[in-house]
PDB file of C-alpha atoms in Angstrom:
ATOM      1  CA  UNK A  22     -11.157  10.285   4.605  1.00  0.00           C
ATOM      2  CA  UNK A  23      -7.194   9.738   4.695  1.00  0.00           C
ATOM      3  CA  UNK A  24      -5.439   9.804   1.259  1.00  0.00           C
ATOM      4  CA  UNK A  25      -3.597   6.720   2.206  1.00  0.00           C
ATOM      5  CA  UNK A  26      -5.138   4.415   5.165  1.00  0.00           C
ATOM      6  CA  UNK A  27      -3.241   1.614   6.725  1.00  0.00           C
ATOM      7  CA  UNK A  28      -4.077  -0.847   9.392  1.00  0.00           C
ATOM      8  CA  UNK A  29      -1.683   0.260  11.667  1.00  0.00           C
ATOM      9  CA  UNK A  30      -0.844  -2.570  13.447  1.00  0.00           C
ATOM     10  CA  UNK A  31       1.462  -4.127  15.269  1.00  0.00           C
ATOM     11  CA  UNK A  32       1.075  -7.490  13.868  1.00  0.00           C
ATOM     12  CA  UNK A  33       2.924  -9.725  15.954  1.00  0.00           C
ATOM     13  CA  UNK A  34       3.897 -13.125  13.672  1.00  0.00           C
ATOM     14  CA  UNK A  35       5.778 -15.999  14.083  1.00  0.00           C
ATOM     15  CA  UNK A  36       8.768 -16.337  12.160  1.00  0.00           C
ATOM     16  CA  UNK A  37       8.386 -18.608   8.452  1.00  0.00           C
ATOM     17  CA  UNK A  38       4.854 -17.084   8.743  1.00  0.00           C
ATOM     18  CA  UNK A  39       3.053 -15.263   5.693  1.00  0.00           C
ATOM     19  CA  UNK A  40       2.064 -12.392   6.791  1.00  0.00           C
ATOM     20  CA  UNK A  41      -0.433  -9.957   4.453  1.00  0.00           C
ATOM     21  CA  UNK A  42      -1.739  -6.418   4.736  1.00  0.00           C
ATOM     22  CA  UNK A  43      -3.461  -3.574   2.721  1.00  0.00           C
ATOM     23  CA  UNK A  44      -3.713  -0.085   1.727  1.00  0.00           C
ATOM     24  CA  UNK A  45      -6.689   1.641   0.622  1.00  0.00           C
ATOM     25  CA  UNK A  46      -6.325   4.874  -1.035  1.00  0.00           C
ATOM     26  CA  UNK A  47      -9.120   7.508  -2.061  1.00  0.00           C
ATOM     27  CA  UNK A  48      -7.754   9.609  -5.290  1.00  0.00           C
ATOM     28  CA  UNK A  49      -9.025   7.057  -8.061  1.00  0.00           C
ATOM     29  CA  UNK A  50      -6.825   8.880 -10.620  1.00  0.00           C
ATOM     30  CA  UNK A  51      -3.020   7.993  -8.607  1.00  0.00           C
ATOM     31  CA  UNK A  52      -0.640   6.834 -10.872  1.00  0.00           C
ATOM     32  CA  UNK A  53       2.039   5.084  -8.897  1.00  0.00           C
ATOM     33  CA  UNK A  54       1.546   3.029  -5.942  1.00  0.00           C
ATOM     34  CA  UNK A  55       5.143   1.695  -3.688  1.00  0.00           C
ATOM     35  CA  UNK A  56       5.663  -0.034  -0.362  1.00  0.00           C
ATOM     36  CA  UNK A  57       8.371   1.850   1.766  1.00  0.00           C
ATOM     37  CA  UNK A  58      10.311   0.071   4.751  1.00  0.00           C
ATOM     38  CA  UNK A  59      11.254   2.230   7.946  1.00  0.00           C
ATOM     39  CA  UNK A  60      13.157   0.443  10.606  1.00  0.00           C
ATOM     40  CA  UNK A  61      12.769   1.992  13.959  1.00  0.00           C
ATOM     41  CA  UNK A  62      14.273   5.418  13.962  1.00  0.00           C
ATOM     42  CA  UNK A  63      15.690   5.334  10.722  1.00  0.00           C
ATOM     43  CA  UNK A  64      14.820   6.546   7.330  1.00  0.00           C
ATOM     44  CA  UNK A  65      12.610   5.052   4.836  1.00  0.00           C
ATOM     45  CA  UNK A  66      13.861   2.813   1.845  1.00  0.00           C
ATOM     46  CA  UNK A  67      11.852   2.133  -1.149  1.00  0.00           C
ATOM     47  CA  UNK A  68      11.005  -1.427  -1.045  1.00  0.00           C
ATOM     48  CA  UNK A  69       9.286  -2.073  -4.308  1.00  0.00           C
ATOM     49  CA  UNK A  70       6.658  -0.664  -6.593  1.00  0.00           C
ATOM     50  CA  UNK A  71       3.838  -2.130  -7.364  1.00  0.00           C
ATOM     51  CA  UNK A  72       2.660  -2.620 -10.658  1.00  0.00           C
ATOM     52  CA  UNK A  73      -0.564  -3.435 -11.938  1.00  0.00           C
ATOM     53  CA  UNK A  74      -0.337  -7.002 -12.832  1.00  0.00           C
ATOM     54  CA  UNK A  75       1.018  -7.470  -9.621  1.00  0.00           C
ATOM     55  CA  UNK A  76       4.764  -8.219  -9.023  1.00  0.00           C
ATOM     56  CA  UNK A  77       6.991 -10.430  -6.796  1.00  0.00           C
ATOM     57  CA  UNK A  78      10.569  -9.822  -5.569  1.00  0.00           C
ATOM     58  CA  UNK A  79      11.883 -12.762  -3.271  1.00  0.00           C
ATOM     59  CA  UNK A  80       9.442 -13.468  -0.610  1.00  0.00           C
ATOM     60  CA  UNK A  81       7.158 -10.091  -1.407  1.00  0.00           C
ATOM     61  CA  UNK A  82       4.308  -9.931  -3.540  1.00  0.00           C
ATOM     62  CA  UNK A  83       2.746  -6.610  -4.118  1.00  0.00           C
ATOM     63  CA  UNK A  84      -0.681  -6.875  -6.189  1.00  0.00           C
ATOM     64  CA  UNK A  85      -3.017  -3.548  -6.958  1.00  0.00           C
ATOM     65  CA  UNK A  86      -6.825  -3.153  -7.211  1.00  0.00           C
ATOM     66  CA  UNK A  87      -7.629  -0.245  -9.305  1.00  0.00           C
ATOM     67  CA  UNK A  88     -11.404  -0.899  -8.857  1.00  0.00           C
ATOM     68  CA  UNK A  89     -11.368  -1.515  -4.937  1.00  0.00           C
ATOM     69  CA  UNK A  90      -8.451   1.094  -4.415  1.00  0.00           C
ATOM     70  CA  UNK A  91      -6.501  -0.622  -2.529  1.00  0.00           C
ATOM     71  CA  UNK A  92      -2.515  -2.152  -2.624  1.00  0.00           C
ATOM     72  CA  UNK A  93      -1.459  -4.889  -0.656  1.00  0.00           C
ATOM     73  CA  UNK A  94       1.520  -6.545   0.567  1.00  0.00           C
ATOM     74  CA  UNK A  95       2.740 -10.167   0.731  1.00  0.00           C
ATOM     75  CA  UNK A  96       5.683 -11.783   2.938  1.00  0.00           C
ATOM     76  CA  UNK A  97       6.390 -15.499   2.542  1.00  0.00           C
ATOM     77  CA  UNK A  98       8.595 -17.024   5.122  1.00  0.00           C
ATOM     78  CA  UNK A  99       9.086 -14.286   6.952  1.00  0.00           C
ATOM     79  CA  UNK A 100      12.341 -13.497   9.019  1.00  0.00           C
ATOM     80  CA  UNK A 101      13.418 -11.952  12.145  1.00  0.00           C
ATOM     81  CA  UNK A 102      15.010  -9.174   9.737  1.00  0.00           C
ATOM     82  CA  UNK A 103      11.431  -8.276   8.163  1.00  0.00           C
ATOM     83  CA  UNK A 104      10.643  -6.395  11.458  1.00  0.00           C
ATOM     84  CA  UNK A 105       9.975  -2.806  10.426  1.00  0.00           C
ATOM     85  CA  UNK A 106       7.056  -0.345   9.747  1.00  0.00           C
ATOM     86  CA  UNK A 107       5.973  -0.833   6.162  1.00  0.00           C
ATOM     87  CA  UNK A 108       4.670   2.384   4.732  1.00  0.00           C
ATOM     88  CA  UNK A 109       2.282   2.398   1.760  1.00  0.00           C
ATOM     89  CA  UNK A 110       3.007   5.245  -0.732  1.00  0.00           C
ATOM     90  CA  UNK A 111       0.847   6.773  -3.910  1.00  0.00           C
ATOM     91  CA  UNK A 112       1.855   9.472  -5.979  1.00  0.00           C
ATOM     92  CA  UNK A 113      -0.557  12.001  -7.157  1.00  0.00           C
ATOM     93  CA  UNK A 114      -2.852  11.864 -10.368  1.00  0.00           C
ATOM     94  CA  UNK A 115      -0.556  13.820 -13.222  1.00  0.00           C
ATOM     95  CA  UNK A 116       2.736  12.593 -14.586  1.00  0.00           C
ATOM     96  CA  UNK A 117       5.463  15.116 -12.928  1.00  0.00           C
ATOM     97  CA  UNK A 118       3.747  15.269 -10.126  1.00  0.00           C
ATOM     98  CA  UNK A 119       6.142  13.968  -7.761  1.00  0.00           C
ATOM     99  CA  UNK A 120       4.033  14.863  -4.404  1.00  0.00           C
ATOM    100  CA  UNK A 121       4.351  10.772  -2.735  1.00  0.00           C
ATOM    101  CA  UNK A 122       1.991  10.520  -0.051  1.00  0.00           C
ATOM    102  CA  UNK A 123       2.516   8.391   2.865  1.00  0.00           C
ATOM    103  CA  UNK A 124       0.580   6.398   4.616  1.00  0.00           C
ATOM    104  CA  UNK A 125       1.431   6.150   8.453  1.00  0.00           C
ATOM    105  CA  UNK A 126       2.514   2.444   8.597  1.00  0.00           C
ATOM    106  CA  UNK A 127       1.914  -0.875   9.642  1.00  0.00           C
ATOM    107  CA  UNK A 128       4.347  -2.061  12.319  1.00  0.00           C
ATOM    108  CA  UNK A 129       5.186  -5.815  11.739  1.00  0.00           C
ATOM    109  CA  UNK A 130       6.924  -7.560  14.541  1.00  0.00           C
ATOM    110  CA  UNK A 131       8.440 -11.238  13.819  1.00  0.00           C
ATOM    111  CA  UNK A 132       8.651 -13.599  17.054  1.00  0.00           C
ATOM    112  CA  UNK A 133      11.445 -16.197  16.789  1.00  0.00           C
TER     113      UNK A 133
ATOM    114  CA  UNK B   9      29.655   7.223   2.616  1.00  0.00           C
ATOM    115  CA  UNK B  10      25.786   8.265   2.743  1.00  0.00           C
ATOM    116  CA  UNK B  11      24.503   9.718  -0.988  1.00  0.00           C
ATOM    117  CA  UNK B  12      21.883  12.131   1.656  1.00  0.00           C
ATOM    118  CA  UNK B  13      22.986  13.794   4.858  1.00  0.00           C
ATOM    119  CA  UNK B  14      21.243  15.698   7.540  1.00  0.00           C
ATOM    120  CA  UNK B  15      23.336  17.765  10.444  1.00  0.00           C
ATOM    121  CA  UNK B  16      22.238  17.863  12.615  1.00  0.00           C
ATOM    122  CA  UNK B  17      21.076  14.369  13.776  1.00  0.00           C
ATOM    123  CA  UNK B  18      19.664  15.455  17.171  1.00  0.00           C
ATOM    124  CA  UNK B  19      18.123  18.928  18.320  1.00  0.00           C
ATOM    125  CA  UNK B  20      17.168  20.784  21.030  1.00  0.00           C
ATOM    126  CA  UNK B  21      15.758  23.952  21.496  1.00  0.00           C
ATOM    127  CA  UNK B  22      13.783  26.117  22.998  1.00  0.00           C
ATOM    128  CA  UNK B  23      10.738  28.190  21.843  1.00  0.00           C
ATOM    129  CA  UNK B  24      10.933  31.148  19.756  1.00  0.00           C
ATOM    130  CA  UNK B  25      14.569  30.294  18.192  1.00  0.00           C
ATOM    131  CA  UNK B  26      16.039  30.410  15.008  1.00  0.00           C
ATOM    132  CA  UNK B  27      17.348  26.862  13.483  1.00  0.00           C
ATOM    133  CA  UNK B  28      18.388  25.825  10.261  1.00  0.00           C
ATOM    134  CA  UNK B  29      18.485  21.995   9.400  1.00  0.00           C
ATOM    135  CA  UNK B  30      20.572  21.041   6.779  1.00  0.00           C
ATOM    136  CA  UNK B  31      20.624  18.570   3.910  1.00  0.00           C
ATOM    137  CA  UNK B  32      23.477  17.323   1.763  1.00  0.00           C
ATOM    138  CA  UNK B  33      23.572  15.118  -1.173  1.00  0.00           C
ATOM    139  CA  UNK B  34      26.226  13.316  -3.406  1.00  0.00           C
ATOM    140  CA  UNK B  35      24.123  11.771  -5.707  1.00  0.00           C
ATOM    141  CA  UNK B  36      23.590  14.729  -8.176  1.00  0.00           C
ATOM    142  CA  UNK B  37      20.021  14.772  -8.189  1.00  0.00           C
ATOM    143  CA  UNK B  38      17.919  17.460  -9.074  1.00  0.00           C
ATOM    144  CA  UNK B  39      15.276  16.711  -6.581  1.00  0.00           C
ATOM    145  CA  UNK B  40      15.304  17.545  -3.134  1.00  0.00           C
ATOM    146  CA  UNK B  41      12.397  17.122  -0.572  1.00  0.00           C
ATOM    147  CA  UNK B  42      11.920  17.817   3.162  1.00  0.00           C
ATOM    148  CA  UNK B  43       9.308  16.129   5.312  1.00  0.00           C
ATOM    149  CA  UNK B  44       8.200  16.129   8.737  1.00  0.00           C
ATOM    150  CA  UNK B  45       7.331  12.768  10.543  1.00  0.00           C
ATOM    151  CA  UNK B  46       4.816  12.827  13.477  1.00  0.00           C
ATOM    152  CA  UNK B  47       3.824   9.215  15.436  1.00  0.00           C
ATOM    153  CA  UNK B  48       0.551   8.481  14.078  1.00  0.00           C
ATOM    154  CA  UNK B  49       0.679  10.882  11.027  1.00  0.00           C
ATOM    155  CA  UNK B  50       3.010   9.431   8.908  1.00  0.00           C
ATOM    156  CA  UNK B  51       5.665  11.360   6.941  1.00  0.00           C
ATOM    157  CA  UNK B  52       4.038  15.252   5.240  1.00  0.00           C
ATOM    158  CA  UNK B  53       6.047  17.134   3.063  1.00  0.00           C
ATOM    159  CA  UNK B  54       7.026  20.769   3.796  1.00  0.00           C
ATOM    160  CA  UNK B  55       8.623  21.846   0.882  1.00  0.00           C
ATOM    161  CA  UNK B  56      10.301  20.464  -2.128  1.00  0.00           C
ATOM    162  CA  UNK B  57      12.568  21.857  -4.738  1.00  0.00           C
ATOM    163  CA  UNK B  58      13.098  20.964  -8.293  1.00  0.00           C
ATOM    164  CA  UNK B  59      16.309  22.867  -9.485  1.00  0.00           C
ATOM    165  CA  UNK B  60      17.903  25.731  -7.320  1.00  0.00           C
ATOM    166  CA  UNK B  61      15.530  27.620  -9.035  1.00  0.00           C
ATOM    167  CA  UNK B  62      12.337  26.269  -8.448  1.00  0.00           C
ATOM    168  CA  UNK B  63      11.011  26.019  -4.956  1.00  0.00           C
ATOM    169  CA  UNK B  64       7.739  24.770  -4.084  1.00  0.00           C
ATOM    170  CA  UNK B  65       5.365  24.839  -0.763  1.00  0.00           C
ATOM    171  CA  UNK B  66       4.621  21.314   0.396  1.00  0.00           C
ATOM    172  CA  UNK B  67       1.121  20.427   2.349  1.00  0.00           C
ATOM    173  CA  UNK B  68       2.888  22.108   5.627  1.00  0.00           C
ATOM    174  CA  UNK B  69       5.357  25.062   5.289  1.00  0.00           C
ATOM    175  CA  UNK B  70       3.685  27.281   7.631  1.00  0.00           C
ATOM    176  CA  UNK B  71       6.488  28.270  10.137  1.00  0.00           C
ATOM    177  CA  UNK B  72       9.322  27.021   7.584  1.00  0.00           C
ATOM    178  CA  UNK B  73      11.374  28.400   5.390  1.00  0.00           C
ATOM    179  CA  UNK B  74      13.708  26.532   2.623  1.00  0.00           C
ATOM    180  CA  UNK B  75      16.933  27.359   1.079  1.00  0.00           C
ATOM    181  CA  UNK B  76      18.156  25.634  -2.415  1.00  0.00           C
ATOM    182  CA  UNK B  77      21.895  26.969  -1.997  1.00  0.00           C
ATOM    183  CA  UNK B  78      23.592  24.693  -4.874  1.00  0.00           C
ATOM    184  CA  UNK B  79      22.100  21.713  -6.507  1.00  0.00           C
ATOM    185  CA  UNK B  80      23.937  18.980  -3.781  1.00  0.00           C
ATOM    186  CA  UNK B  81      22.290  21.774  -0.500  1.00  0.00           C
ATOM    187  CA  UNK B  82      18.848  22.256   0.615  1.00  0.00           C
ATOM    188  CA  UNK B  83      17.983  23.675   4.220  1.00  0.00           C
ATOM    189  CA  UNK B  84      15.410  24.120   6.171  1.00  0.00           C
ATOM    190  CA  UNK B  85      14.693  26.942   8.745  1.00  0.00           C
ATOM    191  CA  UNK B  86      12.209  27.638  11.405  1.00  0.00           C
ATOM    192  CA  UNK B  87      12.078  31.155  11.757  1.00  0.00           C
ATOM    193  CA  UNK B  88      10.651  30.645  15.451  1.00  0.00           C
ATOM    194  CA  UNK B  89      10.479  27.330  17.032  1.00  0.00           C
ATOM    195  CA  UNK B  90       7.366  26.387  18.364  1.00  0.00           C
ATOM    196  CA  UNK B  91       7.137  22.859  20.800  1.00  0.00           C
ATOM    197  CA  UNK B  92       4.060  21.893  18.114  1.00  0.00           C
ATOM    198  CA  UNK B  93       7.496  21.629  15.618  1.00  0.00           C
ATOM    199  CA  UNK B  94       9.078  18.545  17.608  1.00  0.00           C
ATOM    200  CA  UNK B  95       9.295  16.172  15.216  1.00  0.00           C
ATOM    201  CA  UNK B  96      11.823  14.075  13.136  1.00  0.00           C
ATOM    202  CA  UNK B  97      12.764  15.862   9.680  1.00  0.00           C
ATOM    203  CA  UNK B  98      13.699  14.071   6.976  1.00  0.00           C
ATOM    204  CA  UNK B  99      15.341  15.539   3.765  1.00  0.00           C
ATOM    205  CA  UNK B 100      14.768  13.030   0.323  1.00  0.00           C
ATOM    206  CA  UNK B 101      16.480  13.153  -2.798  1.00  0.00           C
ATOM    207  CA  UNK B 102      14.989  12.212  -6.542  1.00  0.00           C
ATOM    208  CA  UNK B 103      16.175  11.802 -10.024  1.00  0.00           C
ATOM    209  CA  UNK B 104      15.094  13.492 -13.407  1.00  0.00           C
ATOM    210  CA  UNK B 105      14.639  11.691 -15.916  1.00  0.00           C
ATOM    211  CA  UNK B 106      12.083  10.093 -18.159  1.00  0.00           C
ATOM    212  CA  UNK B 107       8.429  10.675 -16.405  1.00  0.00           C
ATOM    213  CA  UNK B 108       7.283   7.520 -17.330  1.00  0.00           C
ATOM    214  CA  UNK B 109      10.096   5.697 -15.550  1.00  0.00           C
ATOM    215  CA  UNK B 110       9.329   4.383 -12.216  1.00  0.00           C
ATOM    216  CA  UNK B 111      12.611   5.582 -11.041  1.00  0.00           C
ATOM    217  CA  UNK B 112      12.355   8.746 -10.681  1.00  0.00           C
ATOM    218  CA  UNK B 113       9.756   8.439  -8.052  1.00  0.00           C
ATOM    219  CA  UNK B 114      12.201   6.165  -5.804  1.00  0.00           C
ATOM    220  CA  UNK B 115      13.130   8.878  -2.832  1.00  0.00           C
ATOM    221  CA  UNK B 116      15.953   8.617  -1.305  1.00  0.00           C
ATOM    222  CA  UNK B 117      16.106   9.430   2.101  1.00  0.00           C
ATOM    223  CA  UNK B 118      18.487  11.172   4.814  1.00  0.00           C
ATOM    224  CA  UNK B 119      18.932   9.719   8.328  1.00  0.00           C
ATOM    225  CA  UNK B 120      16.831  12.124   9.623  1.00  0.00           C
ATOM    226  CA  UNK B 121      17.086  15.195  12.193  1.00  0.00           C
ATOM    227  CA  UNK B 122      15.195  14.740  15.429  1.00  0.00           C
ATOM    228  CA  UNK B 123      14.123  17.830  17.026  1.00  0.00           C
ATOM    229  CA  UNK B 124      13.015  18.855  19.745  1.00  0.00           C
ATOM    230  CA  UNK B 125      11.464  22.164  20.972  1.00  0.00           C
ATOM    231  CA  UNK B 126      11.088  22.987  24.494  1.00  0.00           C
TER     232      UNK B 126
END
């Protein structure tokens, strides 16, 4: 089993759309869990972390399930400009241990 | 100007050379990381380096090599290029600082190196 499993995609969605996907991951002792946005040949930018209560920031809501292992991902409204691969990221199981692994992505494509 | 830099940007080369990547950062972090990304693999990290002291195998660093020449330089070589090393390289940046603060495990990223063995 993958450390970090993503739907790959592409999901293809009409613009002012909401638009969800998820993340399992399979070391139930991570610490840190973050989405990561990659634009087509470019590099990744942190997007936001995701907390245990959940979080929002604009039109993204991250939440975490600790008991299903899994993150997910939330875009309200979405826009042309949310078109990008959306990498899910987990950091290992020990404070200091900065080794952030990546998922592969899930491509998201907004149709005008 | 970018905080993380990469020369070069674009690569290629044939099998069984020497090449050195290179990353550059202004951002004065201690933290420097380089990763390989593959289509359908996501991004795997080769090495990583927490002071120019301290350098540290990643889950791939068969075939690499790293240098940590000054806190702001870390480069990666491939001793001989093989065409199973075509891939884009990235080279990430992170802070030190409290390890209970979130931000320190914010990476930031170069524009990447694509390269190409042939």
């Amino acid at each position: 089993r993958k450390e970090v499993e993503q739907d790959p995609g592409p999901f293809n969605v009409p613009e002012g759309a909401t638009v969800a996907f998820n993340c399992t991951y399979s070391n139930s002792a991570s610490q840190s869990f973050f989405w990561y946005r990659q634009d087509c040949r470019k590099e990744p930018k942190l997007l936001m972390s995701v907390y245990s209560s959940g979080n929002e920031d604009g039109r993204f809501t991250a939440q975490l399930n600790r008991a299903s292992q899994y993150i997910s991902l939330l875009i309200r409204d979405s826009k042309l400009s949310d078109s990008a691969t959306y990498l899910c990221v987990v950091t290992g199981s020990n404070f200091g241990n900065e080794k952030l692994t990546f998922g592969t992505g899930t491509r998201l494509t907004i149709i005008p | 100007d970018a905080d993380v830099t990469q020369t070069p940007r674009n690569r290629i080369t044939k099998t069984g050379k020497r090449i050195m990547l290179e990353c550059s950062q202004t951002k004065g972090h201690d933290r420097m990381y380089w990763y390989r990304q593959d289509p359908g693999l996501g991004l795997q990290l080769i090495y990583y380096s927490f002071d120019v002291k301290d350098i540290n195998k990643g889950e791939i660093s068969d075939g690499y090599s790293v240098s940590r020449q000054a806190q702001a330089k870390f480069s990666l070589s491939l001793e001989s290029a093989i065409p199973n090393q075509t891939a884009l390289y990235f080279c990430a940046t992170s802070d030190f600082g409290d390890l209970r603060e979130r931000a320190i495990w914010e990476q930031y990223f170069g524009p990447g190196t694509r390269l190409t063995v042939t």
